[in-house]
CSV table of C-alpha atoms in Angstrom, one decimal:
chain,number,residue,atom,x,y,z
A,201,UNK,CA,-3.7,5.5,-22.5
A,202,UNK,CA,-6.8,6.5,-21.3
A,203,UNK,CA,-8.0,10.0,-20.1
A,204,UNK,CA,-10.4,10.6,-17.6
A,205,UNK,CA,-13.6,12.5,-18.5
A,206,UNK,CA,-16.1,13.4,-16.1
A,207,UNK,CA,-17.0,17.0,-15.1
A,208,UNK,CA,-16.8,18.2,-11.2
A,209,UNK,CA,-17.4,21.5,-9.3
A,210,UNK,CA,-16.6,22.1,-6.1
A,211,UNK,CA,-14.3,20.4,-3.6
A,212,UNK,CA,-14.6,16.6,-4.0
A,213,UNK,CA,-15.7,13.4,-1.3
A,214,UNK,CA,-15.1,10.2,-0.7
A,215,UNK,CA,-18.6,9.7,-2.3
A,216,UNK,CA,-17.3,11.4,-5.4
A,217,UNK,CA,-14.0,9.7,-5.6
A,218,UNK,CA,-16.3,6.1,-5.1
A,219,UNK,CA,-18.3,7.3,-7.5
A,220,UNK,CA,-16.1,7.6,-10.1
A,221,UNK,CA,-16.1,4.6,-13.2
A,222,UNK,CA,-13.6,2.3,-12.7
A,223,UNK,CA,-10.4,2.5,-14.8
A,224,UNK,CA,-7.5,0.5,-14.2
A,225,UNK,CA,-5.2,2.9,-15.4
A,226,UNK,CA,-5.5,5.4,-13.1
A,227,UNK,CA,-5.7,5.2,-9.3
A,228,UNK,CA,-7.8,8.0,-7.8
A,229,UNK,CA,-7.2,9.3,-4.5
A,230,UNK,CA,-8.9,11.8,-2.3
A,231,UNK,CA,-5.9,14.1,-0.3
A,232,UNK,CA,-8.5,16.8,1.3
A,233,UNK,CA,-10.6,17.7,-0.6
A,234,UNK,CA,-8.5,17.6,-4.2
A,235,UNK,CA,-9.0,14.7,-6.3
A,236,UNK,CA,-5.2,13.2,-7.2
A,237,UNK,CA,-5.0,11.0,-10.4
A,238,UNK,CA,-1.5,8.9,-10.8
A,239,UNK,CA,-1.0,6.1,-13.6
A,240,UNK,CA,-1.6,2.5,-13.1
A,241,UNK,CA,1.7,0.9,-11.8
A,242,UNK,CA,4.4,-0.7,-14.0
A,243,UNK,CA,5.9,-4.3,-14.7
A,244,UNK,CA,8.3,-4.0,-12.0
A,245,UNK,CA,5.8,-2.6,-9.3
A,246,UNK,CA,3.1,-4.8,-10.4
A,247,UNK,CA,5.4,-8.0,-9.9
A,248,UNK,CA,7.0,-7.0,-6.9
A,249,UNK,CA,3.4,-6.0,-5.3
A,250,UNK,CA,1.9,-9.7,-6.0
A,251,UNK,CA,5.1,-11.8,-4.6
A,252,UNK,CA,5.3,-9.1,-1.3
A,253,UNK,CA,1.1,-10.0,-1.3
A,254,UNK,CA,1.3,-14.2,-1.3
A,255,UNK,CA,4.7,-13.9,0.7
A,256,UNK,CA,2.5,-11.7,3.7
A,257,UNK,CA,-0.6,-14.0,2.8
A,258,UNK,CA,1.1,-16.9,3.4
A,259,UNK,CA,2.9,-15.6,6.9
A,260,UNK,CA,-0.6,-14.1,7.6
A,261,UNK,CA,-2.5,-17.7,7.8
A,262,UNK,CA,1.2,-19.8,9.0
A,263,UNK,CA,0.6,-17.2,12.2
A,264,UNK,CA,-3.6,-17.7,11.9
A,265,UNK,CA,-4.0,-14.5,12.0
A,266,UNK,CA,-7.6,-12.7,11.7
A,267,UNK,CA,-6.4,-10.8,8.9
A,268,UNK,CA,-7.0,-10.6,5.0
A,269,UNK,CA,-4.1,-9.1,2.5
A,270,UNK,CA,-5.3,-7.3,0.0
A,271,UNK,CA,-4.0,-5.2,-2.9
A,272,UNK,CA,-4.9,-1.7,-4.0
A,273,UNK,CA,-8.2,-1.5,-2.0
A,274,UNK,CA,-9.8,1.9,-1.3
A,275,UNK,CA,-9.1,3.0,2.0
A,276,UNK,CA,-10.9,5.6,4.1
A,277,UNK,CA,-8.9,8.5,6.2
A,278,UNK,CA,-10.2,11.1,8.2
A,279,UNK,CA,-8.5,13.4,5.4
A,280,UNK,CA,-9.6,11.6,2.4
A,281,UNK,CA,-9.5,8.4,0.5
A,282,UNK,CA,-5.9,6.6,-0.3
A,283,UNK,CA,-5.3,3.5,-2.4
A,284,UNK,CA,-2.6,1.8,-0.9
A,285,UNK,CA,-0.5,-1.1,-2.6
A,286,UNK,CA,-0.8,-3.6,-0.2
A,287,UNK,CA,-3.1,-3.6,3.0
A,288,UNK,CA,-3.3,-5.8,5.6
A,289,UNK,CA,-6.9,-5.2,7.3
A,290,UNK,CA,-9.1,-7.5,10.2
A,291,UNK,CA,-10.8,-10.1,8.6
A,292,UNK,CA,-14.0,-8.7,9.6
A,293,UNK,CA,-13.9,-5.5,8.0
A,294,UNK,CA,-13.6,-7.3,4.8
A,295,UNK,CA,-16.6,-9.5,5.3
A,296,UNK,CA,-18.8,-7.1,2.6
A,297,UNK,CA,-18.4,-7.0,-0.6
A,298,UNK,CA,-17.9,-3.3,-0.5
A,299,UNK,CA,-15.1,-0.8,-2.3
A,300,UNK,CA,-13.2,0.1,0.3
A,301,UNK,CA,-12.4,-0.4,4.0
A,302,UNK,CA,-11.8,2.3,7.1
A,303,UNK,CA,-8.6,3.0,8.3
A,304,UNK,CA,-9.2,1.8,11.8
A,305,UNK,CA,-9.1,-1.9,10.4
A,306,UNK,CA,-6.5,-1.6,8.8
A,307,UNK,CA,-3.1,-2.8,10.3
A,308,UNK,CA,-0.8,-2.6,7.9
A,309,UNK,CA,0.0,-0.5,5.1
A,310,UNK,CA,2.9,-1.2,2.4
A,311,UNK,CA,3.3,1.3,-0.1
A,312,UNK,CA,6.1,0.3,-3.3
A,313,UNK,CA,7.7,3.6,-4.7
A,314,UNK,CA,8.1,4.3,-8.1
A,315,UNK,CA,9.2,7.2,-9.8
A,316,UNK,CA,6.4,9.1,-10.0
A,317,UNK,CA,5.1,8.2,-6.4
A,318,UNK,CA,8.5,9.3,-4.3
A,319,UNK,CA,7.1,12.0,-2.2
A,320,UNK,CA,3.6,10.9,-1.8
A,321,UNK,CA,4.9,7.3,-0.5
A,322,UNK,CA,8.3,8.7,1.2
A,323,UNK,CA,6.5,12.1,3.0
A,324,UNK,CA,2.9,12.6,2.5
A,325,UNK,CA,1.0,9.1,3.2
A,326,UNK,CA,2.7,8.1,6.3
A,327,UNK,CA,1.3,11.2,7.7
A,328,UNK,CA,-1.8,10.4,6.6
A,329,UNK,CA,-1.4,7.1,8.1
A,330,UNK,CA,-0.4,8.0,11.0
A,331,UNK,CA,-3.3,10.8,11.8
A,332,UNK,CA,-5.1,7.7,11.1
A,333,UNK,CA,-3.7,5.6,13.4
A,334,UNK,CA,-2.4,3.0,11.1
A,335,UNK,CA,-0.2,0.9,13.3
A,336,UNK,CA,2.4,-0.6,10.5
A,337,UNK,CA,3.6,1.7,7.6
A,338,UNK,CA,6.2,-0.5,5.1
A,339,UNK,CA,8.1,1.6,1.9
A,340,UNK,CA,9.6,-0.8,-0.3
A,341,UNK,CA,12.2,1.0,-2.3
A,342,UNK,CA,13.4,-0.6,-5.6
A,343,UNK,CA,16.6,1.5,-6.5
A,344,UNK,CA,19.5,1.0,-6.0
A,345,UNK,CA,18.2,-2.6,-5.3
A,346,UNK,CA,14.9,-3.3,-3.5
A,347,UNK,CA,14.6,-3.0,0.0
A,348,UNK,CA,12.0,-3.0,2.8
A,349,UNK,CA,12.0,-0.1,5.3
A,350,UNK,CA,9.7,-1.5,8.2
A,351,UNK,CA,8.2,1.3,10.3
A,352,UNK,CA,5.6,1.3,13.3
A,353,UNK,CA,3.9,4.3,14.3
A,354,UNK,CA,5.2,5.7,17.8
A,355,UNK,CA,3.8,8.7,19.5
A,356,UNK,CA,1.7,10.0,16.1
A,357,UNK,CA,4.6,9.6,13.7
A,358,UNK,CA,6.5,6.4,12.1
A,359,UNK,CA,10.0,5.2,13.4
A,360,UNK,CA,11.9,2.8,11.6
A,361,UNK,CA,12.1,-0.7,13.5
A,362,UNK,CA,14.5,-2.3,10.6
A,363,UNK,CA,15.3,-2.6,7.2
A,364,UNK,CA,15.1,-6.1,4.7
A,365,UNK,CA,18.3,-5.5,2.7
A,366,UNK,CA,18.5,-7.9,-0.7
A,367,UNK,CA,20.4,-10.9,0.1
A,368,UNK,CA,19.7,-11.1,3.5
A,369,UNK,CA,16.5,-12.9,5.5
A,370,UNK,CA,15.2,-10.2,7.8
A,371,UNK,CA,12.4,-11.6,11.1
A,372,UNK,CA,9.3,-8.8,11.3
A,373,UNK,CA,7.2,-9.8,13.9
A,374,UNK,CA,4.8,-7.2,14.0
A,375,UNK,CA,1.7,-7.2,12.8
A,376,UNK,CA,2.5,-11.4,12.5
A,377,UNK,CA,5.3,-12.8,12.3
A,378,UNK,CA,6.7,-12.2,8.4
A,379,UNK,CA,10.5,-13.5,7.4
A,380,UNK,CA,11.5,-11.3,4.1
A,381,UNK,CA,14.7,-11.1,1.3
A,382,UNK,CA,13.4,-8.6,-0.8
A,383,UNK,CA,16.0,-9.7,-3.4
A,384,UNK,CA,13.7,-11.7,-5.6
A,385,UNK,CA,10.5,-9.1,-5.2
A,386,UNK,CA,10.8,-7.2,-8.5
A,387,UNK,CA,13.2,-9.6,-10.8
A,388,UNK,CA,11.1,-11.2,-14.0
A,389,UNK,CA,11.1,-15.4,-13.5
A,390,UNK,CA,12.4,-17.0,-16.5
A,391,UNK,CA,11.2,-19.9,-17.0
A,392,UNK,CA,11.7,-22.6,-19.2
């Protein structure tokens, strides 16, 4: 475990939070103007993260869309800087080799909650994405047993459009056309 050590006064900015070293065992995001540390994600979250990424990469380019999938890129807000856990942005705001994207490109957002994430993923960040006009919010909850809430922004909030329940194929079509069981998302593969 590693602890963060760097000294700031005042409130903080993106160009602060950008500024920061990397470490990939914290995330660092920018909620106002207070600077909000949480742990790297676990086994579970980690795993699940990568198989929703190749399944929506995959769907992404089967529907050509101008879209790039990415995981845990920085992502600019009008009120701050987030680090989402999957992002689906245009293809040309990814063209730079940069750190982090604006909201306005951004499509999609998918956010996997763990325990120490529930009311940042569940209340917090999809208001934030949706003052930013982030069309698509997902929450994929893993307890009792993973499941994908699907959400699309309505008249400045997020309404639920459907739910992926494990063991069933649910049809997205919004951003691109996506088929999902979330089922399999967070289980280890044993292989042998």
């Amino acid at each position: 475990m590693s602890v963060a050590s760097f000294t700031h006064h005042g409130p903080w900015t993106v160009e602060d939070v950008l500024g920061l070293p990397e470490d990939r065992t914290v995330r660092y995001e920018l909620l106002g103007e207070s600077l909000v540390m949480s742990p790297a994600p676990g086994l579970r979250h980690q795993r699940a993260s990568f198989r929703l990424h190749v399944a929506l990469d995959a769907a992404a380019r089967a529907a050509r869309a101008p879209v790039e999938v990415l995981e845990a890129i920085n992502v600019i807000l009008p009120s701050g800087l987030v680090v989402p856990d999957i992002v689906v942005a245009d293809v040309g705001a990814t063209a730079e080799d940069g750190v982090s994207i604006d909201a306005d490109a951004v499509q999609l957002v998918v956010e996997l909650v763990s325990p120490g994430n529930k009311i940042m993923d569940r209340k917090l960040k999809p208001l934030l994405y949706a003052e930013a006009a982030v069309p698509h919010y997902w929450r994929l909850e893993f307890d009792p047993a993973p499941r994908l809430i699907v959400s699309e922004l309505d008249g400045g909030r997020y309404v639920e459009t459907a739910t992926a329940l494990p063991g069933t194929v649910t049809r997205i079509k919004e951003p691109f056309l996506f088929e999902i069981d979330p089922a399999g998302l967070a289980q280890p593969q044993h292989r042998g």
